[in-house]
Amino acid sequence: MDNCIFCKIANGEIPSATLYEDDDFRVILDLGPATKGHALLLPKTHAANLYELPDDLAEKAILVAKKAAAGLRDGLGSDGLNLVQNNGEAAGQTVFHFHMHLIPRWKGDHAGVGWKPGTLTDETRDEILRKVHI
Ligand code: 5GP
Ligand code: ZN
């Protein structure tokens, strides 16, 4: 992908504050952090989103995320961490190269990663169970 900024960052063509790198991934600091240490995990090959991510990279990504989560916690002394991954504009994705957000959390930080809980009605539950086949 010639015009993908995260392809260029992941492959080192554009410099970034890199916390971790291996053959397949780079973990960098987000330029618009939700909290101190907010990092992004990027595969070095282009996939627009989770739907496009090859299975082998999907498997590896969670292991790198696990390593990065521990490194952030141990290095920054955070109390928790949100793993966030947006797919599609409707879900808040703004850069269309798969990435995972690793957002260190501290008690009372008010970073606002979350949602307002709705209600699962019996009708909606039944409809979803009928329609979704994973
Ligand atoms: P999305 O909304 O697509 O899930 O997340 C995109 C993230 O990438 C945002 O948190 C934004 O701050 C970050 N971002 C966008 N452009 C750059 C960049 O050039 N460098 C870095 N390090 N982060 C970026
Ligand atoms: Zn890309």
mmCIF file of C-alpha atoms and ligand atoms in Angstrom:
data_model
loop_
_atom_site.group_PDB
_atom_site.id
_atom_site.type_symbol
_atom_site.label_atom_id
_atom_site.label_comp_id
_atom_site.label_asym_id
_atom_site.label_seq_id
_atom_site.Cartn_x
_atom_site.Cartn_y
_atom_site.Cartn_z
ATOM 1 C CA MET A 1 0.000 0.000 0.000
ATOM 2 C CA ASP A 2 1.913 3.006 -1.338
ATOM 3 C CA ASN A 3 -0.068 5.627 0.488
ATOM 4 C CA CYS A 4 -0.595 3.992 3.852
ATOM 5 C CA ILE A 5 1.063 5.898 6.678
ATOM 6 C CA PHE A 6 1.059 2.897 9.028
ATOM 7 C CA CYS A 7 2.767 0.731 6.359
ATOM 8 C CA LYS A 8 5.503 3.348 6.239
ATOM 9 C CA ILE A 9 5.780 3.617 10.017
ATOM 10 C CA ALA A 10 5.661 -0.164 10.558
ATOM 11 C CA ASN A 11 8.448 -0.671 8.021
ATOM 12 C CA GLY A 12 10.601 2.149 9.338
ATOM 13 C CA GLU A 13 10.265 4.456 6.307
ATOM 14 C CA ILE A 14 8.789 7.053 8.643
ATOM 15 C CA PRO A 15 10.465 7.271 12.061
ATOM 16 C CA SER A 16 8.404 6.549 15.158
ATOM 17 C CA ALA A 17 8.898 6.133 18.892
ATOM 18 C CA THR A 18 9.268 2.354 18.803
ATOM 19 C CA LEU A 19 8.814 0.251 21.938
ATOM 20 C CA TYR A 20 9.138 -3.126 20.239
ATOM 21 C CA GLU A 21 9.851 -4.579 16.812
ATOM 22 C CA ASP A 22 10.100 -8.046 15.318
ATOM 23 C CA ASP A 23 9.839 -9.504 11.799
ATOM 24 C CA ASP A 24 6.075 -9.023 11.665
ATOM 25 C CA PHE A 25 5.135 -6.153 13.988
ATOM 26 C CA ARG A 26 6.124 -2.805 15.387
ATOM 27 C CA VAL A 27 4.740 -1.292 18.601
ATOM 28 C CA ILE A 28 4.869 2.508 18.635
ATOM 29 C CA LEU A 29 3.663 5.363 20.780
ATOM 30 C CA ASP A 30 0.405 6.952 19.626
ATOM 31 C CA LEU A 31 0.822 10.651 18.730
ATOM 32 C CA GLY A 32 -2.570 11.477 20.250
ATOM 33 C CA PRO A 33 -2.434 9.429 23.436
ATOM 34 C CA ALA A 34 -5.490 8.738 25.595
ATOM 35 C CA THR A 35 -3.125 8.145 28.525
ATOM 36 C CA LYS A 36 0.623 8.093 29.141
ATOM 37 C CA GLY A 37 2.097 5.158 27.227
ATOM 38 C CA HIS A 38 -0.809 4.721 24.769
ATOM 39 C CA ALA A 39 0.764 2.464 22.165
ATOM 40 C CA LEU A 40 -0.206 1.015 18.799
ATOM 41 C CA LEU A 41 0.623 -2.448 17.555
ATOM 42 C CA LEU A 42 1.046 -2.473 13.768
ATOM 43 C CA PRO A 43 1.664 -5.431 11.448
ATOM 44 C CA LYS A 44 4.388 -4.738 8.871
ATOM 45 C CA THR A 45 2.233 -6.021 6.011
ATOM 46 C CA HIS A 46 -0.896 -4.151 5.051
ATOM 47 C CA ALA A 47 -4.317 -5.344 6.156
ATOM 48 C CA ALA A 48 -7.030 -2.716 6.366
ATOM 49 C CA ASN A 49 -8.736 -4.217 9.392
ATOM 50 C CA LEU A 50 -9.366 -7.377 11.423
ATOM 51 C CA TYR A 51 -11.463 -8.900 8.642
ATOM 52 C CA GLU A 52 -8.474 -8.734 6.283
ATOM 53 C CA LEU A 53 -5.781 -9.750 8.752
ATOM 54 C CA PRO A 54 -4.282 -13.167 7.863
ATOM 55 C CA ASP A 55 -4.823 -15.841 10.541
ATOM 56 C CA ASP A 56 -1.132 -16.318 11.298
ATOM 57 C CA LEU A 57 -0.699 -12.606 11.999
ATOM 58 C CA ALA A 58 -3.881 -12.524 14.069
ATOM 59 C CA GLU A 59 -2.462 -15.303 16.256
ATOM 60 C CA LYS A 60 0.880 -13.579 16.621
ATOM 61 C CA ALA A 61 -0.682 -10.163 17.254
ATOM 62 C CA ILE A 62 -2.288 -11.189 20.523
ATOM 63 C CA LEU A 63 1.014 -12.618 21.769
ATOM 64 C CA VAL A 64 2.835 -9.377 20.957
ATOM 65 C CA ALA A 65 0.002 -7.425 22.575
ATOM 66 C CA LYS A 66 0.397 -9.551 25.700
ATOM 67 C CA LYS A 67 4.140 -8.875 25.826
ATOM 68 C CA ALA A 68 3.607 -5.146 25.216
ATOM 69 C CA ALA A 69 0.896 -4.976 27.885
ATOM 70 C CA ALA A 70 3.276 -6.416 30.466
ATOM 71 C CA GLY A 71 6.086 -4.093 29.366
ATOM 72 C CA LEU A 72 3.858 -1.032 29.706
ATOM 73 C CA ARG A 73 2.575 -2.123 33.100
ATOM 74 C CA ASP A 74 6.033 -2.934 34.442
ATOM 75 C CA GLY A 75 7.642 0.192 32.997
ATOM 76 C CA LEU A 76 4.956 2.724 33.860
ATOM 77 C CA GLY A 77 3.339 1.197 36.927
ATOM 78 C CA SER A 78 -0.151 1.316 35.418
ATOM 79 C CA ASP A 79 -3.119 -0.228 37.239
ATOM 80 C CA GLY A 80 -4.868 -1.629 34.163
ATOM 81 C CA LEU A 81 -4.936 -1.615 30.364
ATOM 82 C CA ASN A 82 -7.517 -1.351 27.614
ATOM 83 C CA LEU A 83 -6.917 -3.279 24.407
ATOM 84 C CA VAL A 84 -8.942 -1.448 21.754
ATOM 85 C CA GLN A 85 -9.212 -2.318 18.093
ATOM 86 C CA ASN A 86 -11.466 -0.331 15.751
ATOM 87 C CA ASN A 87 -12.773 -1.656 12.424
ATOM 88 C CA GLY A 88 -14.491 0.672 9.992
ATOM 89 C CA GLU A 89 -15.434 4.314 10.179
ATOM 90 C CA ALA A 90 -18.602 3.473 12.114
ATOM 91 C CA ALA A 91 -16.434 1.986 14.852
ATOM 92 C CA GLY A 92 -14.111 4.990 15.001
ATOM 93 C CA GLN A 93 -11.316 3.698 12.779
ATOM 94 C CA THR A 94 -9.427 6.609 11.235
ATOM 95 C CA VAL A 95 -6.306 4.883 9.898
ATOM 96 C CA PHE A 96 -7.199 1.984 7.649
ATOM 97 C CA HIS A 97 -4.266 -0.262 8.437
ATOM 98 C CA PHE A 98 -5.039 -2.816 11.166
ATOM 99 C CA HIS A 99 -3.811 -1.753 14.582
ATOM 100 C CA MET A 100 -4.437 -2.505 18.213
ATOM 101 C CA HIS A 101 -4.459 0.261 20.799
ATOM 102 C CA LEU A 102 -2.777 -0.561 24.102
ATOM 103 C CA ILE A 103 -3.977 2.031 26.580
ATOM 104 C CA PRO A 104 -2.437 1.900 30.055
ATOM 105 C CA ARG A 105 -4.933 2.887 32.738
ATOM 106 C CA TRP A 106 -4.628 4.369 36.215
ATOM 107 C CA LYS A 107 -7.315 4.437 38.873
ATOM 108 C CA GLY A 108 -9.314 7.624 38.419
ATOM 109 C CA ASP A 109 -7.656 8.663 35.135
ATOM 110 C CA HIS A 110 -11.028 9.407 33.448
ATOM 111 C CA ALA A 111 -9.612 8.413 30.059
ATOM 112 C CA GLY A 112 -13.125 7.557 28.917
ATOM 113 C CA VAL A 113 -12.556 4.322 27.040
ATOM 114 C CA GLY A 114 -15.925 2.612 27.193
ATOM 115 C CA TRP A 115 -19.629 2.750 26.381
ATOM 116 C CA LYS A 116 -22.983 3.309 27.978
ATOM 117 C CA PRO A 117 -24.573 -0.107 28.662
ATOM 118 C CA GLY A 118 -27.928 -0.726 26.977
ATOM 119 C CA THR A 119 -30.362 -3.595 27.615
ATOM 120 C CA LEU A 120 -30.455 -7.019 25.980
ATOM 121 C CA THR A 121 -34.110 -7.859 25.437
ATOM 122 C CA ASP A 122 -35.242 -11.473 24.925
ATOM 123 C CA GLU A 123 -36.376 -10.569 21.399
ATOM 124 C CA THR A 124 -33.022 -9.086 20.389
ATOM 125 C CA ARG A 125 -31.124 -11.939 22.017
ATOM 126 C CA ASP A 126 -33.179 -14.489 20.042
ATOM 127 C CA GLU A 127 -32.781 -12.549 16.799
ATOM 128 C CA ILE A 128 -28.994 -12.376 17.198
ATOM 129 C CA LEU A 129 -28.697 -16.051 18.096
ATOM 130 C CA ARG A 130 -30.736 -16.892 14.973
ATOM 131 C CA LYS A 131 -28.760 -14.639 12.616
ATOM 132 C CA VAL A 132 -25.145 -14.910 13.706
ATOM 133 C CA HIS A 133 -23.149 -18.033 12.849
ATOM 134 C CA ILE A 134 -19.498 -17.920 13.853
HETATM 135 P P1 5GP B 1 -8.038 4.565 15.004
HETATM 136 O O1 5GP B 1 -8.967 5.711 15.291
HETATM 137 O O2 5GP B 1 -7.889 4.331 13.517
HETATM 138 O O3 5GP B 1 -8.368 3.307 15.755
HETATM 139 O O4 5GP B 1 -6.638 5.002 15.590
HETATM 140 C C1 5GP B 1 -5.702 5.737 14.893
HETATM 141 C C2 5GP B 1 -4.700 6.197 15.917
HETATM 142 O O5 5GP B 1 -3.501 6.523 15.252
HETATM 143 C C3 5GP B 1 -5.120 7.454 16.694
HETATM 144 O O6 5GP B 1 -5.088 7.163 18.090
HETATM 145 C C4 5GP B 1 -4.081 8.497 16.295
HETATM 146 O O7 5GP B 1 -3.724 9.324 17.377
HETATM 147 C C5 5GP B 1 -2.931 7.658 15.828
HETATM 148 N N1 5GP B 1 -2.115 8.232 14.771
HETATM 149 C C6 5GP B 1 -2.561 8.777 13.615
HETATM 150 N N2 5GP B 1 -1.525 9.142 12.835
HETATM 151 C C7 5GP B 1 -0.400 8.798 13.516
HETATM 152 C C8 5GP B 1 0.992 8.913 13.211
HETATM 153 O O8 5GP B 1 1.410 9.399 12.173
HETATM 154 N N3 5GP B 1 1.853 8.435 14.145
HETATM 155 C C9 5GP B 1 1.434 7.870 15.315
HETATM 156 N N4 5GP B 1 2.371 7.436 16.162
HETATM 157 N N5 5GP B 1 0.138 7.759 15.639
HETATM 158 C C10 5GP B 1 -0.772 8.213 14.741
HETATM 159 ZN ZN ZN B 2 -0.817 -0.174 5.502
#
